[in-house]
Short mmCIF file of C-alpha atoms in Angstrom, two decimals:
data_model
loop_
_atom_site.label_atom_id
_atom_site.label_comp_id
_atom_site.label_asym_id
_atom_site.label_seq_id
_atom_site.Cartn_x
_atom_site.Cartn_y
_atom_site.Cartn_z
CA MET N 23 -163.70 -137.13 46.08
CA SER N 24 -163.72 -135.81 43.31
CA LYS N 25 -161.45 -136.98 40.47
CA THR N 26 -158.97 -134.11 39.11
CA ALA N 27 -156.33 -134.37 35.39
CA ILE N 28 -154.08 -131.67 35.59
CA LEU N 29 -152.69 -130.41 31.12
CA VAL N 30 -148.88 -129.37 31.67
CA ASP N 31 -148.23 -126.92 28.19
CA GLY N 32 -144.83 -127.80 29.17
CA GLY N 33 -142.95 -125.41 27.11
CA PHE N 34 -145.05 -122.73 28.84
CA TYR N 35 -144.22 -123.98 31.86
CA ARG N 36 -140.03 -124.40 31.48
CA LYS N 37 -140.03 -120.96 30.62
CA ARG N 38 -142.06 -119.51 32.97
CA ALA N 39 -140.62 -121.82 35.83
CA LYS N 40 -137.61 -120.17 34.62
CA TYR N 41 -138.38 -117.11 34.73
CA LEU N 42 -140.44 -117.08 38.20
CA TRP N 43 -137.80 -119.49 39.81
CA GLY N 44 -134.59 -119.24 37.65
CA GLU N 45 -132.71 -122.00 35.70
CA ARG N 46 -132.12 -125.95 37.50
CA PRO N 47 -131.03 -128.92 36.94
CA PRO N 48 -132.90 -130.96 35.44
CA GLN N 49 -134.58 -133.47 37.88
CA GLU N 50 -134.72 -130.61 40.05
CA THR N 51 -137.03 -129.26 37.63
CA ALA N 52 -139.18 -132.19 37.19
CA ASN N 53 -139.42 -132.62 40.87
CA GLY N 54 -141.00 -129.23 41.34
CA LEU N 55 -143.65 -129.48 37.89
CA ILE N 56 -144.64 -132.54 40.12
CA THR N 57 -144.58 -131.07 43.69
CA TYR N 58 -146.56 -127.38 41.77
CA ALA N 59 -149.02 -129.33 39.91
CA MET N 60 -149.67 -131.50 43.47
CA ARG N 61 -150.81 -128.12 45.41
CA HIS N 62 -153.75 -127.95 42.61
CA LEU N 63 -155.36 -130.90 44.79
CA ARG N 64 -155.52 -128.69 47.54
CA GLU N 65 -158.19 -126.01 47.49
CA HIS N 66 -159.83 -124.08 50.57
CA THR N 67 -162.92 -125.88 50.56
CA ALA N 68 -161.89 -129.38 48.87
CA THR N 69 -159.87 -131.79 48.43
CA HIS N 70 -159.36 -133.84 45.00
CA GLU N 71 -158.07 -136.55 43.70
CA LEU N 72 -155.36 -137.31 41.07
CA TYR N 73 -156.25 -138.99 38.08
CA ARG N 74 -153.09 -138.04 36.19
CA ILE N 75 -150.88 -135.41 35.12
CA PHE N 76 -150.13 -134.73 31.48
CA TYR N 77 -147.26 -133.12 30.34
CA TYR N 78 -147.46 -132.19 26.79
CA ASP N 79 -143.63 -130.95 24.74
CA CYS N 80 -141.11 -132.02 22.25
CA PRO N 81 -138.18 -134.08 22.33
CA PRO N 82 -135.12 -131.99 21.34
CA VAL N 83 -133.34 -131.61 18.29
CA GLY N 84 -129.66 -132.89 17.64
CA LYS N 85 -129.51 -131.44 14.28
CA GLN N 86 -126.87 -129.10 12.53
CA VAL N 87 -128.06 -126.05 12.45
CA TYR N 88 -126.40 -122.42 11.19
CA HIS N 89 -126.06 -119.19 12.87
CA PRO N 90 -125.59 -116.33 10.58
CA MET N 91 -123.47 -114.54 13.15
CA LEU N 92 -120.83 -117.14 14.20
CA GLN N 93 -120.81 -118.17 10.26
CA LYS N 94 -120.67 -122.12 11.77
CA THR N 95 -123.41 -124.81 12.03
CA ILE N 96 -123.72 -125.15 15.48
CA ASN N 97 -124.73 -128.63 16.01
CA LEU N 98 -127.93 -129.12 18.65
CA GLY N 99 -127.11 -132.61 19.87
CA ALA N 100 -123.87 -131.51 21.80
CA THR N 101 -125.61 -128.13 23.32
CA PRO N 102 -125.88 -128.04 27.25
CA ASP N 103 -129.69 -127.53 25.90
CA TYR N 104 -129.83 -130.89 24.25
CA LYS N 105 -128.13 -132.91 27.13
CA TRP N 106 -131.31 -130.66 29.94
CA MET N 107 -133.88 -131.80 27.67
CA GLN N 108 -133.28 -135.31 27.30
CA LEU N 109 -132.38 -136.33 31.03
CA PHE N 110 -135.20 -133.81 32.10
CA LEU N 111 -137.77 -136.05 30.31
CA GLU N 112 -136.31 -139.21 30.97
CA CYS N 113 -136.95 -137.64 35.02
CA LEU N 114 -140.31 -136.91 33.28
CA ARG N 115 -140.59 -140.61 32.71
CA GLU N 116 -139.81 -141.62 35.77
CA LYS N 117 -142.37 -140.63 37.48
CA ARG N 118 -145.94 -142.23 39.62
CA LYS N 119 -149.23 -140.54 37.19
CA VAL N 120 -147.46 -139.02 35.09
CA ALA N 121 -148.12 -139.54 31.47
CA LEU N 122 -146.28 -137.69 28.16
CA ARG N 123 -147.26 -136.58 24.63
CA LEU N 124 -144.63 -135.58 22.95
CA GLY N 125 -145.29 -134.16 19.40
CA SER N 126 -142.53 -133.13 17.64
CA LEU N 127 -140.34 -130.04 16.12
CA ASP N 128 -140.63 -128.79 12.91
CA GLU N 129 -136.49 -129.64 11.65
CA ASN N 130 -136.49 -128.84 8.60
CA ASN N 131 -137.16 -125.22 9.05
CA SER N 132 -135.28 -124.43 12.54
CA ILE N 133 -133.22 -121.07 12.50
CA TYR N 134 -131.22 -119.10 13.84
CA THR N 135 -132.75 -115.51 14.22
CA LEU N 136 -132.66 -112.15 16.68
CA THR N 137 -134.23 -112.04 19.22
CA TYR N 138 -136.95 -109.46 19.62
CA ASP N 139 -135.60 -106.62 21.92
CA ALA N 140 -132.09 -107.13 19.47
CA VAL N 141 -134.47 -106.35 16.39
CA LYS N 142 -136.36 -102.72 18.50
CA LYS N 143 -132.50 -101.90 19.59
CA LEU N 144 -131.47 -101.78 16.01
CA CYS N 145 -133.98 -99.83 14.71
CA ALA N 146 -133.68 -97.41 17.20
CA GLY N 147 -130.23 -96.68 16.69
CA THR N 148 -128.85 -98.13 19.86
CA LEU N 149 -127.09 -101.64 18.78
CA LYS N 150 -125.09 -101.67 15.59
CA VAL N 151 -124.69 -104.08 14.09
CA GLU N 152 -121.11 -104.76 14.79
CA ASN N 153 -121.74 -104.62 18.57
CA LEU N 154 -124.25 -107.88 18.37
CA SER N 155 -123.93 -111.16 20.31
CA HIS N 156 -124.49 -114.84 20.88
CA ALA N 157 -127.49 -113.59 23.54
CA GLU N 158 -129.22 -111.17 20.74
CA PHE N 159 -129.91 -114.95 18.34
CA GLU N 160 -132.15 -117.11 19.51
CA LEU N 161 -133.01 -120.40 18.30
CA ILE N 162 -136.19 -121.04 16.45
CA ILE N 163 -138.13 -123.97 16.03
CA ARG N 164 -141.83 -124.91 16.02
CA GLN N 165 -143.50 -127.08 17.54
CA LYS N 166 -145.90 -129.62 15.94
CA GLY N 167 -148.92 -131.59 17.25
CA VAL N 168 -148.88 -130.07 20.89
CA ASP N 169 -151.55 -128.48 20.82
CA MET N 170 -153.83 -130.66 18.90
CA LYS N 171 -152.70 -133.28 21.73
CA ILE N 172 -154.31 -130.67 24.09
CA GLY N 173 -157.36 -131.06 22.78
CA MET N 174 -157.86 -134.80 21.80
CA ASP N 175 -157.13 -134.99 25.39
CA ILE N 176 -159.16 -132.74 27.36
CA ALA N 177 -162.44 -133.89 25.15
CA SER N 178 -161.35 -137.89 25.70
CA LEU N 179 -161.41 -136.68 29.40
CA SER N 180 -165.16 -134.86 29.08
CA TYR N 181 -166.63 -137.86 27.50
CA LYS N 182 -165.43 -140.31 29.07
CA LYS N 183 -166.48 -138.96 32.27
CA GLN N 184 -162.60 -139.94 33.84
CA VAL N 185 -162.79 -137.22 36.20
CA GLU N 186 -164.72 -134.19 37.42
CA GLN N 187 -161.54 -131.97 37.16
CA ILE N 188 -159.32 -129.97 34.92
CA VAL N 189 -156.82 -127.95 35.24
CA LEU N 190 -154.83 -126.96 32.84
CA VAL N 191 -151.55 -124.53 32.80
CA ALA N 192 -150.39 -123.01 30.00
CA GLY N 193 -150.37 -118.74 29.20
CA ASP N 194 -153.44 -118.27 25.68
CA SER N 195 -156.18 -118.88 25.15
CA ASP N 196 -155.84 -121.28 22.41
CA PHE N 197 -157.60 -123.58 24.28
CA VAL N 198 -161.46 -122.08 24.44
CA PRO N 199 -163.17 -124.60 22.58
CA ALA N 200 -161.96 -126.86 24.07
CA ALA N 201 -162.36 -125.46 27.15
CA LYS N 202 -166.22 -125.38 26.09
CA LEU N 203 -166.31 -128.18 25.35
CA ALA N 204 -165.24 -129.49 28.78
CA ARG N 205 -168.07 -127.20 31.08
CA ARG N 206 -170.80 -128.31 28.39
CA GLU N 207 -170.25 -131.56 30.09
CA GLY N 208 -170.55 -131.16 33.33
CA LEU N 209 -166.86 -130.81 34.34
CA ASP N 210 -165.28 -127.79 36.52
CA PHE N 211 -161.87 -125.82 34.55
CA VAL N 212 -159.04 -124.64 35.57
CA LEU N 213 -156.69 -122.09 33.91
CA ASP N 214 -153.19 -122.43 35.83
CA PRO N 215 -151.43 -119.39 33.72
CA LEU N 216 -148.26 -119.16 35.83
CA GLU N 217 -149.11 -115.70 37.53
CA MET N 218 -149.23 -114.45 33.74
CA GLU N 219 -150.99 -111.51 32.99
CA ILE N 220 -153.81 -113.60 31.25
CA ALA N 221 -155.95 -110.96 29.17
CA LYS N 222 -159.16 -110.66 29.55
CA THR N 223 -161.68 -111.37 26.94
CA ARG N 224 -165.25 -112.58 27.25
CA ASP N 225 -164.14 -115.74 26.13
CA LEU N 226 -161.42 -115.84 27.81
CA PHE N 227 -163.85 -115.73 31.48
CA GLU N 228 -167.12 -116.84 29.69
CA HIS N 229 -165.08 -120.58 29.31
CA ILE N 230 -163.39 -121.37 32.33
CA ASP N 231 -164.44 -121.82 36.50
CA GLY N 232 -161.26 -120.51 37.59
CA LYS N 233 -158.05 -119.12 37.57
CA ARG N 234 -155.13 -119.73 40.04
CA SER N 235 -151.68 -120.04 40.37
CA CYS N 236 -150.17 -122.27 43.11
CA GLY N 237 -146.59 -119.72 43.91
CA ASN N 238 -143.16 -121.22 43.77
CA PRO N 239 -143.12 -125.19 44.20
CA TYR N 240 -139.42 -125.03 45.72
CA LEU N 241 -140.06 -123.52 48.73
CA SER N 242 -142.02 -125.39 51.77
CA LYS N 243 -144.64 -123.58 52.96
CA GLU N 244 -147.30 -124.41 50.40
CA ARG N 245 -150.38 -122.41 49.59
#
């Protein structure tokens, strides 16, 4: 039975899970992540043994950030999002066969800015400045170190021959160099974009062995 490592880009997973299956409590989201990942071990023609689930994300920021519309600073450490993320990470820490790979957030460059849709509406004249609400703003904080950790783990798993298959849950093609390395070392490399349409570029499909998403983890019927 071949061993499989499942690597999850946490920021991407949380955003897609909320879009596909709705917003859920931290414990339920953590359980759903494990259920979803385990489905990758059962294919139509093979059953794999789990090596480990690697989860990549950043701890939440608890600093104060100025909000231009409200014209006051927001204490991020007192927000529901901060508390949700803290509890979610704690839930994952308690899971067997889960390894957290945490980067950091660039706190010095965290800002509230208008969403893309809000900018389009302002430019089209369908939204007036005086009608802006809190919903038209989003907090932008850049991650640091997450992509590097994913690449390093793919290289380590490949060179040390610790697994025969890597499943990467991610939504972009930044991983292509790491995927090329893994395949050169003889690993089966599978991409899971969580049902998101990925640009069918030559580089992408040349350097993965398959693309697969596993359905709603909150439904009892598995596929």
